[in-house]
Amino acid sequence: MINICSVLEICKNTKVVIELMEKLLSKINNIVKQKFEKCGYDRKYGVVTVSNRPDLSQYQCNGALAAAKKYRKSPIQIANNVIEELNSVDEFEKVFIAGPGFINIVLKDSFLINYINEMCNSPKLGCPQTEKPETIIIDYGGANVAKPLHVGHLRTAIIGETLKRMGKFLGNKVIGDIHMGDWGLQMGMIITEMKKHQGDLPYFDENYTGEYPKEAPFTVDELNEIYPAANRRCKSNEADLEEARNATFELQNGRRGYVALWRHIIDVSVADLKKNYKSLNVSFDLWNGESDSTKYIDKAVDYLKKNNYVQKSEGALVVDVSTENDTYPVPPFMIYKSDGAALYSTTDLATIWGRVEEYDPDDIIYVVDNRQCLHFEQLFRCVRKAKIVKDSLKLEFIGFGTMNGKDGKPYKTREGGVMKLENLISTVKNKVLEKLKENRPDVKEDEMNEIADKVGLSALKYGDLSNQISKNYIFDIDRFCSFEGNTGPYILYTVVRAKSILRKAESEGLKAEGRILEPQSEIERDLMLKLAKFGEVIEGSFEDRTPNRICEYIYDVSNQFNKFYHENKIITEEDQNKKMSWINLTAFTKKVLETCLDILGIEAPERM
Ligand code: ARG
């Protein structure tokens, strides 16, 4: 499928950034740009990137090649000019030209180590903070009340949570809203199903004027049985479906008993959902639902009517959102069905109205299945056309791909049914538990369970987030749970290794504090260079909405730290200064990894 949404509404923000601390790469860029300028060339040619030949140098600048065209000189001539200036730069150990005019840069260890120590003492580890914090609403989770969470709800929860954490880390005001499905036909189905079995309850008596019971007339397990039964019945019987539609309509129009029953459904369901999301380490600032938008529906529809944006189409009320340049059909956006009922599109429209009124956000991000792309395209076009939102409001649809089984089809239970999220989580946990028991027969059952919860969740989340959001991926439990390779458990294992080194040091009375010294080896230097990239990675991956970059980064750091660990005997090192520096470097690596993991919504155990 072509993803028409990738081009949709995603405006790049070109905002200025203040740095609590400047990124290492920015520092280097500034130096080189200044030298280009000094030689009479435009600054813009002085762009520096991390070297793609780390065996040759650490950073490189290819600007001489582009500048050559502009200034009608040979690239080598330009590179030579600039190099002459760069030779006297204090921060650089070595600068040299490779090929036709690529400038290569190696930093002085003293410069690198000052930067690393500065990072250690910076509250955000050197990550730049946005100068103009934005108010960003992230709409994710999207659970439907009275239906258990299933694997389809996994990706939105994991991805939305991490985007929220990234945005907050960078200093924005981010509001996570679960936007529960609590206002559609499923509510009417549940109400009529209950009426069939417990019709004598006061909720169904239209003449009842007393108070309704405080206790719900069902448990969450019963509730979870009611919906599938109702759904089956309504699917096979037109009259039952009609009755459910009527009940939905009556609920939406405030029939007292139905509203009271509906409240019970919400309360019981939300309590259960909270438990489930907690086990995923996912939390929301707002537990709003579609129903919370109903207070804005009249306002929004009146506004559309008054300003002539709506028309009737086969009895329904719609807004035409097609344009002349459309290369694919974009159907009208439906406001009311022909029977006058509100639908998914109505509540989404009213939700935007409400969000603008209550929060005046700069950006609203929707993390929803790719398959809802067209709905959001219509919604965004509608609110823009009708000028319900200010032009500067960004509306982003972040559509995610499907989690598939090994057969390449959406992941199912062994029997071919929809897999409950709870069951998926416990399947992964049990897989991890098996391995842990083999490795650590010494650990007690309770602690083992806690460890397995964390490691299992890392397998699931990292397995998901390490893929590009829009792509489908295959849920391969053996690969995801492996303690080796590019997996969550491997990263946790690395953090646990660092923790264990620090525990040993502490038992000798050595607490990690004080300066890290200049690197003693190539491997140690490379570890520092990688750690220094932290700020860039977090900033870039939020800007591009690519959490997979953080996964790549921590995999890289973990590999390098493990090389460093194998190269050095930290705890038995005799030179006390060296030893202390290595302990500090270990603590710093752990801090960088844990901070990244926290942004991904993953936590490392003490041991595993
Ligand atoms: N409840 C919806 C579903 O399960 C997802 C909601 C997504 N958010 C939104 N504002 N429409 O498909």
Coordinates of C-alpha atoms and ligand atoms in Angstrom, one line a residue:
M1 CA 0.0 0.0 0.0
I2 CA 1.3 3.5 -0.8
N3 CA 1.5 5.5 2.4
I4 CA -0.2 8.7 1.3
C5 CA 0.1 9.8 4.9
S6 CA 3.8 10.2 5.0
V7 CA 3.4 13.4 3.0
L8 CA 0.6 14.6 5.1
E9 CA 0.7 17.6 7.4
I10 CA 4.1 16.8 8.8
C11 CA 5.7 20.2 8.9
K12 CA 9.3 20.4 10.0
N13 CA 9.8 22.9 12.7
T14 CA 12.6 25.2 12.2
K15 CA 12.6 26.5 15.7
V16 CA 15.6 27.9 17.5
V17 CA 17.1 25.8 20.2
I18 CA 18.8 27.0 23.3
E19 CA 21.3 24.6 24.7
L20 CA 21.8 24.0 28.3
M21 CA 24.9 22.8 26.8
E22 CA 25.8 22.9 23.1
K23 CA 26.0 19.6 21.3
L24 CA 29.5 18.4 20.5
L25 CA 28.6 18.3 16.8
S26 CA 27.4 21.9 16.9
K27 CA 30.6 23.0 18.5
I28 CA 32.7 21.4 15.8
N29 CA 30.3 22.8 13.1
N30 CA 30.7 26.3 14.4
I31 CA 34.5 26.1 14.3
V32 CA 34.7 24.8 10.8
K33 CA 32.0 27.1 9.4
Q34 CA 33.9 30.0 10.9
K35 CA 37.0 29.0 9.1
F36 CA 35.2 28.7 5.8
E37 CA 34.0 32.2 6.3
K38 CA 37.4 33.4 7.2
C39 CA 38.7 32.0 3.9
G40 CA 36.0 33.9 2.0
Y41 CA 33.5 31.1 1.5
D42 CA 30.0 30.9 2.6
R43 CA 29.5 29.4 6.1
K44 CA 27.0 26.9 4.8
Y45 CA 29.8 24.9 3.2
G46 CA 31.3 24.2 6.5
V47 CA 28.8 21.5 7.6
V48 CA 30.5 18.7 9.6
T49 CA 29.1 15.2 10.0
V50 CA 30.3 12.2 11.9
S51 CA 32.8 10.4 9.7
N52 CA 31.6 7.5 7.6
R53 CA 35.2 6.2 7.7
P54 CA 35.7 5.9 11.4
D55 CA 39.0 4.1 10.7
L56 CA 40.3 7.3 9.1
S57 CA 38.8 10.1 11.2
Q58 CA 36.1 11.0 13.6
Y59 CA 34.4 13.9 11.7
Q60 CA 34.3 15.0 8.2
C61 CA 33.3 18.0 6.1
N62 CA 32.6 17.6 2.4
G63 CA 31.8 21.2 1.8
A64 CA 34.8 21.9 -0.4
L65 CA 33.2 19.9 -3.2
A66 CA 30.0 21.9 -3.3
A67 CA 31.9 25.2 -2.8
A68 CA 34.1 24.4 -5.8
K69 CA 31.2 24.7 -8.2
K70 CA 30.1 28.0 -6.7
Y71 CA 33.6 29.6 -6.5
R72 CA 34.9 28.0 -9.7
K73 CA 38.0 26.6 -8.0
S74 CA 39.1 23.0 -7.5
P75 CA 37.8 21.3 -4.4
I76 CA 41.3 20.6 -3.3
Q77 CA 42.3 24.3 -3.5
I78 CA 39.4 25.2 -1.3
A79 CA 40.1 22.3 1.1
N80 CA 43.7 23.4 1.3
N81 CA 42.7 27.0 2.1
V82 CA 40.5 25.9 4.9
I83 CA 42.8 23.3 6.3
E84 CA 45.5 25.9 6.7
E85 CA 43.2 27.7 9.1
L86 CA 42.0 24.5 10.8
N87 CA 45.5 23.5 11.6
S88 CA 45.7 26.1 14.3
V89 CA 42.4 25.1 15.9
D90 CA 43.1 24.2 19.6
E91 CA 40.3 21.6 19.7
F92 CA 41.7 19.5 16.8
E93 CA 44.4 16.9 17.0
K94 CA 44.7 16.4 13.3
V95 CA 43.0 17.7 10.1
F96 CA 43.8 16.3 6.7
I97 CA 42.4 16.0 3.2
A98 CA 41.3 12.7 1.7
G99 CA 40.3 12.0 -1.9
P100 CA 39.4 15.1 -4.0
G101 CA 38.8 17.4 -1.1
F102 CA 37.1 15.7 1.9
I103 CA 38.3 17.4 5.1
N104 CA 38.8 14.9 7.9
I105 CA 39.0 15.9 11.5
V106 CA 40.3 14.1 14.6
L107 CA 39.6 15.8 18.0
K108 CA 42.1 16.3 20.7
D109 CA 41.4 14.0 23.6
S110 CA 41.5 17.0 26.0
F111 CA 38.6 18.6 24.1
L112 CA 36.6 15.4 24.0
I113 CA 37.1 14.7 27.7
N114 CA 36.1 18.2 28.7
Y115 CA 32.9 17.7 26.8
I116 CA 32.2 14.3 28.3
N117 CA 32.7 15.7 31.8
E118 CA 30.5 18.6 31.1
M119 CA 27.8 16.2 29.9
C120 CA 28.1 14.2 33.1
N121 CA 27.3 17.3 35.1
S122 CA 24.5 18.5 32.9
P123 CA 21.0 17.7 34.1
K124 CA 19.9 16.5 30.6
L125 CA 23.2 15.0 29.7
G126 CA 24.0 17.7 27.2
C127 CA 20.7 17.4 25.4
P128 CA 19.5 20.8 24.0
Q129 CA 16.2 22.1 25.4
T130 CA 13.7 23.8 23.1
E131 CA 13.7 27.5 23.4
K132 CA 10.0 27.8 22.7
P133 CA 8.4 24.9 24.4
E134 CA 5.3 23.8 22.5
T135 CA 2.1 22.4 23.8
I136 CA 1.7 19.1 22.1
I137 CA -1.2 16.7 22.5
I138 CA -0.5 13.1 21.6
D139 CA -3.6 11.0 20.9
Y140 CA -2.6 7.4 21.5
G141 CA -3.7 4.2 23.1
G142 CA -7.2 4.5 21.7
A143 CA -8.6 1.6 23.8
N144 CA -12.3 0.8 23.4
V145 CA -14.2 0.4 26.6
A146 CA -15.8 -3.0 27.4
K147 CA -13.5 -4.7 24.9
P148 CA -10.2 -6.2 26.1
L149 CA -7.0 -4.7 24.8
H150 CA -5.7 -6.8 22.0
V151 CA -2.4 -6.9 20.1
G152 CA -3.8 -4.2 17.8
H153 CA -3.5 -1.7 20.7
L154 CA 0.1 -2.6 21.4
R155 CA 1.9 -0.4 18.9
T156 CA 0.0 2.8 19.5
A157 CA 0.6 2.5 23.2
I158 CA 4.3 1.8 22.8
I159 CA 5.0 4.4 20.1
G160 CA 2.8 7.1 21.6
E161 CA 4.3 6.7 25.0
T162 CA 7.8 7.1 23.7
L163 CA 7.0 10.2 21.6
K164 CA 5.4 11.7 24.7
R165 CA 8.5 11.0 26.8
M166 CA 10.8 12.4 24.1
G167 CA 8.8 15.6 23.8
K168 CA 8.8 16.1 27.5
F169 CA 12.5 15.4 27.8
L170 CA 13.2 18.2 25.3
G171 CA 11.2 20.6 27.4
N172 CA 7.9 20.7 25.7
K173 CA 4.5 20.6 27.4
V174 CA 3.2 17.2 26.2
I175 CA -0.3 15.9 27.0
G176 CA -1.0 12.3 26.4
D177 CA -4.6 11.6 25.8
I178 CA -6.0 8.0 25.5
H179 CA -9.0 9.0 23.5
M180 CA -11.1 6.0 24.5
G181 CA -13.7 4.6 22.2
D182 CA -16.7 5.0 24.5
W183 CA -19.5 6.5 22.4
G184 CA -20.1 4.2 19.5
L185 CA -22.4 1.4 18.6
Q186 CA -20.7 -1.0 20.9
M187 CA -22.2 0.8 23.8
G188 CA -25.7 0.3 22.5
M189 CA -24.9 -3.4 21.8
I190 CA -23.8 -3.9 25.4
I191 CA -26.8 -2.1 26.8
T192 CA -29.3 -4.2 24.8
E193 CA -27.4 -7.4 25.6
M194 CA -27.7 -6.7 29.3
K195 CA -31.4 -5.9 28.9
K196 CA -31.9 -9.4 27.4
H197 CA -30.4 -11.0 30.5
Q198 CA -31.2 -8.6 33.3
G199 CA -34.1 -6.6 32.0
D200 CA -35.6 -6.1 35.5
L201 CA -32.8 -3.8 36.5
P202 CA -33.9 -0.2 37.0
Y203 CA -31.7 1.1 34.2
F204 CA -34.1 -0.2 31.7
D205 CA -37.3 1.1 33.4
E206 CA -38.2 4.3 31.7
N207 CA -40.5 5.4 34.5
Y208 CA -37.8 4.9 37.2
T209 CA -36.9 8.2 38.8
G210 CA -34.9 7.1 41.9
E211 CA -31.2 6.8 42.3
Y212 CA -29.3 4.1 40.5
P213 CA -27.2 1.6 42.4
K214 CA -23.6 2.7 43.1
E215 CA -22.2 -0.8 42.3
A216 CA -22.0 -2.0 38.8
P217 CA -24.2 -5.0 38.0
F218 CA -21.2 -6.8 36.5
T219 CA -17.6 -7.6 37.0
V220 CA -14.9 -6.8 34.4
D221 CA -14.8 -10.5 33.4
E222 CA -18.5 -10.5 32.8
L223 CA -18.3 -7.3 30.9
N224 CA -15.6 -8.8 28.7
E225 CA -18.0 -11.6 27.9
I226 CA -21.0 -9.4 27.2
Y227 CA -19.5 -7.5 24.2
P228 CA -18.5 -10.5 22.1
A229 CA -21.9 -12.1 22.7
A230 CA -23.7 -8.9 21.8
N231 CA -21.5 -8.5 18.7
R232 CA -22.2 -12.0 17.5
R233 CA -26.0 -11.6 18.0
C234 CA -26.2 -8.2 16.2
K235 CA -24.1 -9.5 13.3
S236 CA -26.5 -12.3 12.6
N237 CA -29.8 -10.5 13.3
E238 CA -30.8 -7.3 11.7
A239 CA -33.6 -6.6 14.3
D240 CA -31.1 -6.9 17.1
L241 CA -28.7 -4.6 15.4
E242 CA -31.5 -2.0 14.9
E243 CA -32.3 -2.2 18.6
A244 CA -28.6 -1.6 19.5
R245 CA -28.6 1.4 17.1
N246 CA -31.6 2.8 18.9
A247 CA -30.1 2.2 22.3
T248 CA -26.9 4.0 21.1
F249 CA -29.0 6.9 19.9
E250 CA -31.0 7.1 23.2
L251 CA -27.8 7.0 25.2
Q252 CA -26.3 9.8 23.1
N253 CA -29.4 11.8 23.7
G254 CA -29.2 11.4 27.4
R255 CA -31.6 8.6 28.4
R256 CA -31.1 8.5 32.2
G257 CA -30.9 4.8 32.8
Y258 CA -28.6 4.2 29.9
V259 CA -26.3 7.0 30.9
A260 CA -26.1 5.5 34.4
L261 CA -25.4 2.0 33.1
W262 CA -22.9 3.4 30.6
R263 CA -21.0 5.1 33.6
H264 CA -20.7 1.7 35.2
I265 CA -19.3 0.3 32.0
I266 CA -16.8 3.1 31.8
D267 CA -15.7 2.8 35.4
V268 CA -15.3 -1.0 35.4
S269 CA -13.5 -0.9 32.1
V270 CA -11.2 2.0 32.9
A271 CA -10.0 0.4 36.2
D272 CA -9.1 -2.7 34.2
L273 CA -7.4 -0.7 31.4
K274 CA -5.3 1.2 33.9
K275 CA -4.0 -2.1 35.2
N276 CA -3.1 -3.2 31.7
Y277 CA -1.4 0.0 30.7
K278 CA 0.5 0.0 34.0
S279 CA 2.0 -3.4 33.1
L280 CA 3.1 -1.9 29.8
N281 CA 4.6 1.1 31.7
V282 CA 2.3 3.4 29.7
S283 CA 0.4 6.2 31.4
F284 CA -1.9 9.0 30.2
D285 CA -2.3 12.6 31.3
L286 CA -5.9 12.5 30.1
W287 CA -8.3 9.7 30.3
N288 CA -10.8 11.3 27.9
G289 CA -13.0 9.4 25.6
E290 CA -15.0 10.1 22.5
S291 CA -17.9 10.9 24.8
D292 CA -16.0 13.9 26.3
S293 CA -16.2 15.6 23.0
T294 CA -20.0 15.5 22.9
K295 CA -20.3 18.8 24.7
Y296 CA -18.6 20.4 21.6
I297 CA -20.6 18.7 18.9
D298 CA -23.4 21.2 18.8
K299 CA -21.0 24.1 18.8
A300 CA -19.0 22.6 16.0
V301 CA -21.9 21.6 13.8
D302 CA -23.7 25.0 14.3
Y303 CA -20.5 26.7 13.3
L304 CA -20.2 24.5 10.1
K305 CA -23.8 25.1 9.2
K306 CA -23.7 28.9 9.8
N307 CA -20.6 29.2 7.6
N308 CA -22.0 27.1 4.9
Y309 CA -19.5 24.3 5.0
V310 CA -22.0 21.5 5.2
Q311 CA -24.3 19.8 2.7
K312 CA -26.8 17.0 2.6
S313 CA -25.9 13.8 0.9
E314 CA -28.4 10.9 0.8
G315 CA -29.8 12.2 4.1
A316 CA -26.5 12.5 5.8
L317 CA -24.8 15.8 6.7
V318 CA -21.3 16.0 5.2
V319 CA -18.4 18.4 4.4
D320 CA -16.9 18.1 1.0
V321 CA -13.2 17.8 1.5
S322 CA -12.0 16.8 -1.9
T323 CA -9.8 19.2 -3.9
E324 CA -9.1 19.5 -7.7
N325 CA -5.5 18.2 -7.3
D326 CA -6.5 15.0 -5.6
T327 CA -4.8 12.0 -7.1
Y328 CA -7.0 9.5 -5.3
P329 CA -10.6 9.8 -4.2
V330 CA -11.2 11.6 -1.0
P331 CA -14.9 11.1 0.0
P332 CA -16.9 13.7 1.9
F333 CA -16.4 13.8 5.7
M334 CA -19.5 12.7 7.5
I335 CA -20.9 14.8 10.3
Y336 CA -24.2 13.1 11.0
K337 CA -25.6 9.9 9.6
S338 CA -29.0 10.0 7.9
D339 CA -30.6 8.9 11.2
G340 CA -29.0 11.8 12.9
A341 CA -26.6 9.7 14.9
A342 CA -23.1 11.0 15.7
L343 CA -20.2 8.8 14.5
Y344 CA -16.5 8.4 14.8
S345 CA -15.8 11.3 12.5
T346 CA -18.2 13.5 14.5
T347 CA -16.5 12.9 17.8
D348 CA -13.0 13.4 16.2
L349 CA -14.1 16.7 14.8
A350 CA -15.6 17.8 18.1
T351 CA -12.5 16.6 20.0
I352 CA -10.3 18.9 17.9
W353 CA -12.8 21.7 18.8
G354 CA -12.5 20.9 22.4
R355 CA -8.7 20.5 22.4
V356 CA -8.3 23.9 20.8
E357 CA -10.6 25.5 23.2
E358 CA -9.1 23.9 26.3
Y359 CA -5.4 23.7 25.5
D360 CA -4.7 25.9 22.5
P361 CA -2.0 23.3 21.3
D362 CA 0.7 23.9 18.8
D363 CA 0.6 20.4 17.6
I364 CA -1.7 17.4 17.8
I365 CA -0.2 14.0 17.0
Y366 CA -2.3 11.0 16.3
V367 CA -0.7 7.6 16.7
V368 CA -3.1 5.3 15.0
D369 CA -3.1 2.3 12.6
N370 CA -2.1 3.1 9.0
R371 CA -5.4 1.8 7.9
Q372 CA -7.1 4.9 9.4
C373 CA -5.1 7.2 7.2
L374 CA -8.0 8.3 5.0
H375 CA -10.1 9.2 8.0
F376 CA -7.5 11.5 9.3
E377 CA -6.8 13.0 6.0
Q378 CA -10.5 13.9 5.8
L379 CA -10.6 15.2 9.3
F380 CA -7.6 17.4 8.9
R381 CA -8.9 18.8 5.6
C382 CA -12.2 19.5 7.2
V383 CA -10.9 21.5 10.1
R384 CA -8.5 23.4 7.9
K385 CA -11.1 24.2 5.3
A386 CA -13.6 25.3 7.9
K387 CA -10.9 27.3 9.7
I388 CA -11.7 25.5 13.0
V389 CA -7.9 25.5 13.7
K390 CA -5.3 28.3 13.3
D391 CA -3.0 27.8 10.4
S392 CA 0.0 27.3 12.6
L393 CA -1.5 24.3 14.4
K394 CA 0.3 21.2 13.2
L395 CA -1.9 18.1 12.8
E396 CA 0.1 14.9 12.3
F397 CA -1.1 11.5 11.6
I398 CA 1.6 8.9 12.5
G399 CA 0.3 5.7 11.0
F400 CA 1.9 2.5 12.2
G401 CA 2.2 -0.8 10.4
T402 CA 0.9 -4.1 11.6
M403 CA 2.6 -6.5 13.9
N404 CA 2.5 -9.8 11.9
G405 CA 3.1 -13.4 12.7
K406 CA 5.7 -15.5 11.0
D407 CA 3.2 -16.2 8.2
G408 CA 3.3 -12.5 7.3
K409 CA -0.4 -12.0 8.4
P410 CA -1.6 -10.0 11.4
Y411 CA -0.5 -11.8 14.6
K412 CA -3.1 -14.2 15.9
T413 CA -3.6 -16.8 18.6
R414 CA -2.7 -20.4 17.8
E415 CA -6.4 -21.0 17.2
G416 CA -6.5 -18.1 14.7
G417 CA -8.4 -15.7 17.1
V418 CA -7.5 -12.2 18.2
M419 CA -4.7 -12.3 20.8
K420 CA -5.4 -10.4 24.0
L421 CA -2.7 -8.0 24.9
E422 CA -2.5 -9.5 28.4
N423 CA -1.8 -13.0 26.9
L424 CA 0.8 -11.6 24.5
I425 CA 2.6 -10.0 27.4
S426 CA 2.6 -13.1 29.5
T427 CA 3.7 -15.3 26.6
V428 CA 6.8 -13.1 26.2
K429 CA 7.4 -13.0 29.9
N430 CA 7.3 -16.8 30.2
K431 CA 9.7 -17.2 27.3
V432 CA 12.1 -14.9 29.2
L433 CA 11.5 -16.6 32.5
E434 CA 12.6 -19.9 30.9
K435 CA 15.9 -18.5 30.0
L436 CA 16.5 -16.6 33.2
K437 CA 15.9 -19.8 35.2
E438 CA 18.6 -21.5 33.2
N439 CA 21.1 -18.7 33.7
R440 CA 20.3 -17.8 37.3
P441 CA 19.2 -20.8 39.3
D442 CA 20.3 -18.9 42.4
V443 CA 17.6 -16.2 42.2
K444 CA 14.4 -16.6 44.2
E445 CA 11.0 -17.0 42.5
D446 CA 9.6 -13.5 43.5
E447 CA 12.6 -11.6 42.3
M448 CA 12.8 -13.8 39.2
N449 CA 9.3 -12.8 38.3
E450 CA 10.0 -9.2 38.7
I451 CA 13.1 -9.5 36.5
A452 CA 11.1 -11.4 33.9
D453 CA 8.4 -8.7 33.8
K454 CA 11.1 -6.0 33.0
V455 CA 13.1 -8.1 30.6
G456 CA 9.9 -9.4 28.8
L457 CA 8.7 -5.8 28.4
S458 CA 12.0 -4.8 27.0
A459 CA 11.8 -7.6 24.4
L460 CA 8.4 -6.5 23.3
K461 CA 9.0 -2.8 23.3
Y462 CA 12.4 -2.8 21.8
G463 CA 11.3 -5.4 19.2
D464 CA 8.6 -2.9 18.2
L465 CA 10.4 0.4 18.5
S466 CA 13.5 -0.7 16.6
N467 CA 11.4 -0.9 13.4
Q468 CA 10.3 2.1 11.4
I469 CA 6.9 3.1 12.6
S470 CA 5.1 2.9 9.3
K471 CA 6.4 -0.5 8.4
N472 CA 4.8 -3.9 9.2
Y473 CA 7.1 -6.2 11.2
I474 CA 7.2 -9.8 12.2
F475 CA 6.8 -10.6 15.8
D476 CA 9.6 -13.2 16.3
I477 CA 9.5 -14.2 19.9
D478 CA 12.8 -16.1 19.8
R479 CA 14.7 -13.3 18.2
F480 CA 13.1 -10.6 20.4
C481 CA 13.8 -12.4 23.6
S482 CA 17.4 -13.3 22.8
F483 CA 20.0 -12.0 25.2
E484 CA 22.4 -11.5 22.3
G485 CA 22.1 -9.3 19.2
N486 CA 20.0 -6.2 18.6
T487 CA 17.4 -6.8 21.3
G488 CA 15.9 -5.3 24.4
P489 CA 17.3 -8.0 26.7
Y490 CA 20.8 -7.4 25.3
I491 CA 20.6 -3.7 26.2
L492 CA 19.3 -4.5 29.6
Y493 CA 22.1 -7.1 30.1
T494 CA 24.6 -4.3 29.3
V495 CA 23.1 -2.0 31.9
V496 CA 23.0 -4.8 34.4
R497 CA 26.7 -5.5 33.7
A498 CA 27.5 -1.8 34.4
K499 CA 25.4 -1.9 37.6
S500 CA 27.3 -5.0 38.8
I501 CA 30.6 -3.3 38.2
L502 CA 29.5 -0.3 40.2
R503 CA 28.2 -2.5 43.0
K504 CA 31.6 -4.1 43.3
A505 CA 33.4 -0.8 43.3
E506 CA 31.1 0.5 46.0
S507 CA 31.7 -2.6 48.1
E508 CA 35.4 -1.4 48.0
G509 CA 34.3 2.0 49.1
L510 CA 34.7 3.5 45.6
K511 CA 31.7 5.7 44.7
A512 CA 31.4 6.9 41.1
E513 CA 32.2 10.6 41.2
G514 CA 34.8 13.0 39.9
R515 CA 36.3 13.4 36.5
I516 CA 36.7 10.9 33.7
L517 CA 40.2 11.0 32.4
E518 CA 41.4 11.1 28.8
P519 CA 40.9 7.8 27.0
Q520 CA 43.6 5.1 27.3
S521 CA 42.7 3.3 24.1
E522 CA 41.0 3.5 20.8
I523 CA 38.1 1.5 22.2
E524 CA 37.6 3.8 25.1
R525 CA 37.9 6.9 22.9
D526 CA 35.2 5.4 20.6
L527 CA 32.9 4.8 23.5
M528 CA 33.3 8.4 24.6
L529 CA 32.6 9.6 21.0
K530 CA 29.4 7.6 20.9
L531 CA 28.3 8.8 24.3
A532 CA 28.8 12.4 23.2
K533 CA 26.2 11.9 20.5
F534 CA 23.3 11.5 23.0
G535 CA 21.8 15.0 22.6
E536 CA 21.8 14.8 18.8
V537 CA 20.1 11.5 18.8
I538 CA 17.3 12.4 21.1
E539 CA 16.7 15.7 19.4
G540 CA 16.8 14.2 15.9
S541 CA 14.7 11.3 16.7
F542 CA 11.9 13.5 18.2
E543 CA 12.1 15.9 15.3
D544 CA 11.7 13.1 12.7
R545 CA 9.4 11.0 14.9
T546 CA 11.9 8.1 14.6
P547 CA 12.3 6.3 18.0
N548 CA 14.1 3.5 16.1
R549 CA 17.1 5.9 16.0
I550 CA 17.3 5.7 19.8
C551 CA 17.3 2.0 19.6
E552 CA 20.1 2.0 17.0
Y553 CA 22.0 4.4 19.3
I554 CA 21.8 2.3 22.5
Y555 CA 22.7 -0.8 20.6
D556 CA 25.8 0.9 19.3
V557 CA 26.7 2.3 22.8
S558 CA 26.1 -1.1 24.3
N559 CA 28.3 -2.9 21.8
Q560 CA 31.1 -0.4 22.4
F561 CA 30.7 -0.5 26.2
N562 CA 31.0 -4.3 26.1
K563 CA 34.2 -4.1 24.0
F564 CA 35.5 -1.6 26.6
Y565 CA 34.6 -4.0 29.4
H566 CA 36.4 -6.9 27.7
E567 CA 39.4 -4.8 27.0
N568 CA 39.9 -3.7 30.6
K569 CA 39.9 -5.3 34.0
I570 CA 38.2 -2.4 35.7
I571 CA 37.9 -3.7 39.3
T572 CA 41.4 -5.3 39.5
E573 CA 43.2 -2.3 37.8
E574 CA 46.1 -1.3 40.0
D575 CA 46.5 2.3 38.9
Q576 CA 44.0 4.0 41.2
N577 CA 43.4 7.0 38.9
K578 CA 42.8 4.9 35.9
K579 CA 40.5 2.6 37.9
M580 CA 38.5 5.5 39.3
S581 CA 38.1 7.1 35.8
W582 CA 36.8 3.8 34.4
I583 CA 34.3 3.4 37.2
N584 CA 33.1 7.0 36.4
L585 CA 32.9 6.2 32.7
T586 CA 30.9 3.0 33.5
A587 CA 28.5 5.1 35.6
F588 CA 28.1 7.6 32.9
T589 CA 27.5 5.0 30.2
K590 CA 24.9 3.5 32.5
K591 CA 23.2 6.9 32.9
V592 CA 23.1 7.5 29.1
L593 CA 21.7 4.0 28.5
E594 CA 19.1 4.2 31.3
T595 CA 18.0 7.7 30.2
C596 CA 17.4 6.4 26.7
L597 CA 15.6 3.3 28.0
D598 CA 13.4 5.5 30.1
I599 CA 12.5 7.5 27.1
L600 CA 11.5 4.3 25.4
G601 CA 9.4 3.3 28.4
I602 CA 11.8 0.5 29.4
E603 CA 13.3 -0.2 32.8
A604 CA 16.4 -2.3 33.7
P605 CA 16.4 -4.7 36.7
E606 CA 19.2 -4.7 39.2
R607 CA 20.5 -8.1 37.9
M608 CA 19.4 -10.7 35.5
Ligands
ARG1 N1 -10.6 3.7 19.3 C1 -10.0 3.7 18.0 C2 -9.8 2.3 17.4 O1 -9.8 1.4 18.2 C3 -8.7 4.5 17.9 C4 -8.8 5.9 18.3 C5 -7.7 6.8 17.6 N2 -7.9 8.1 17.9 C6 -8.7 9.0 17.4 N3 -8.7 10.2 17.8 N4 -9.6 8.6 16.5 O2 -9.7 2.2 16.2

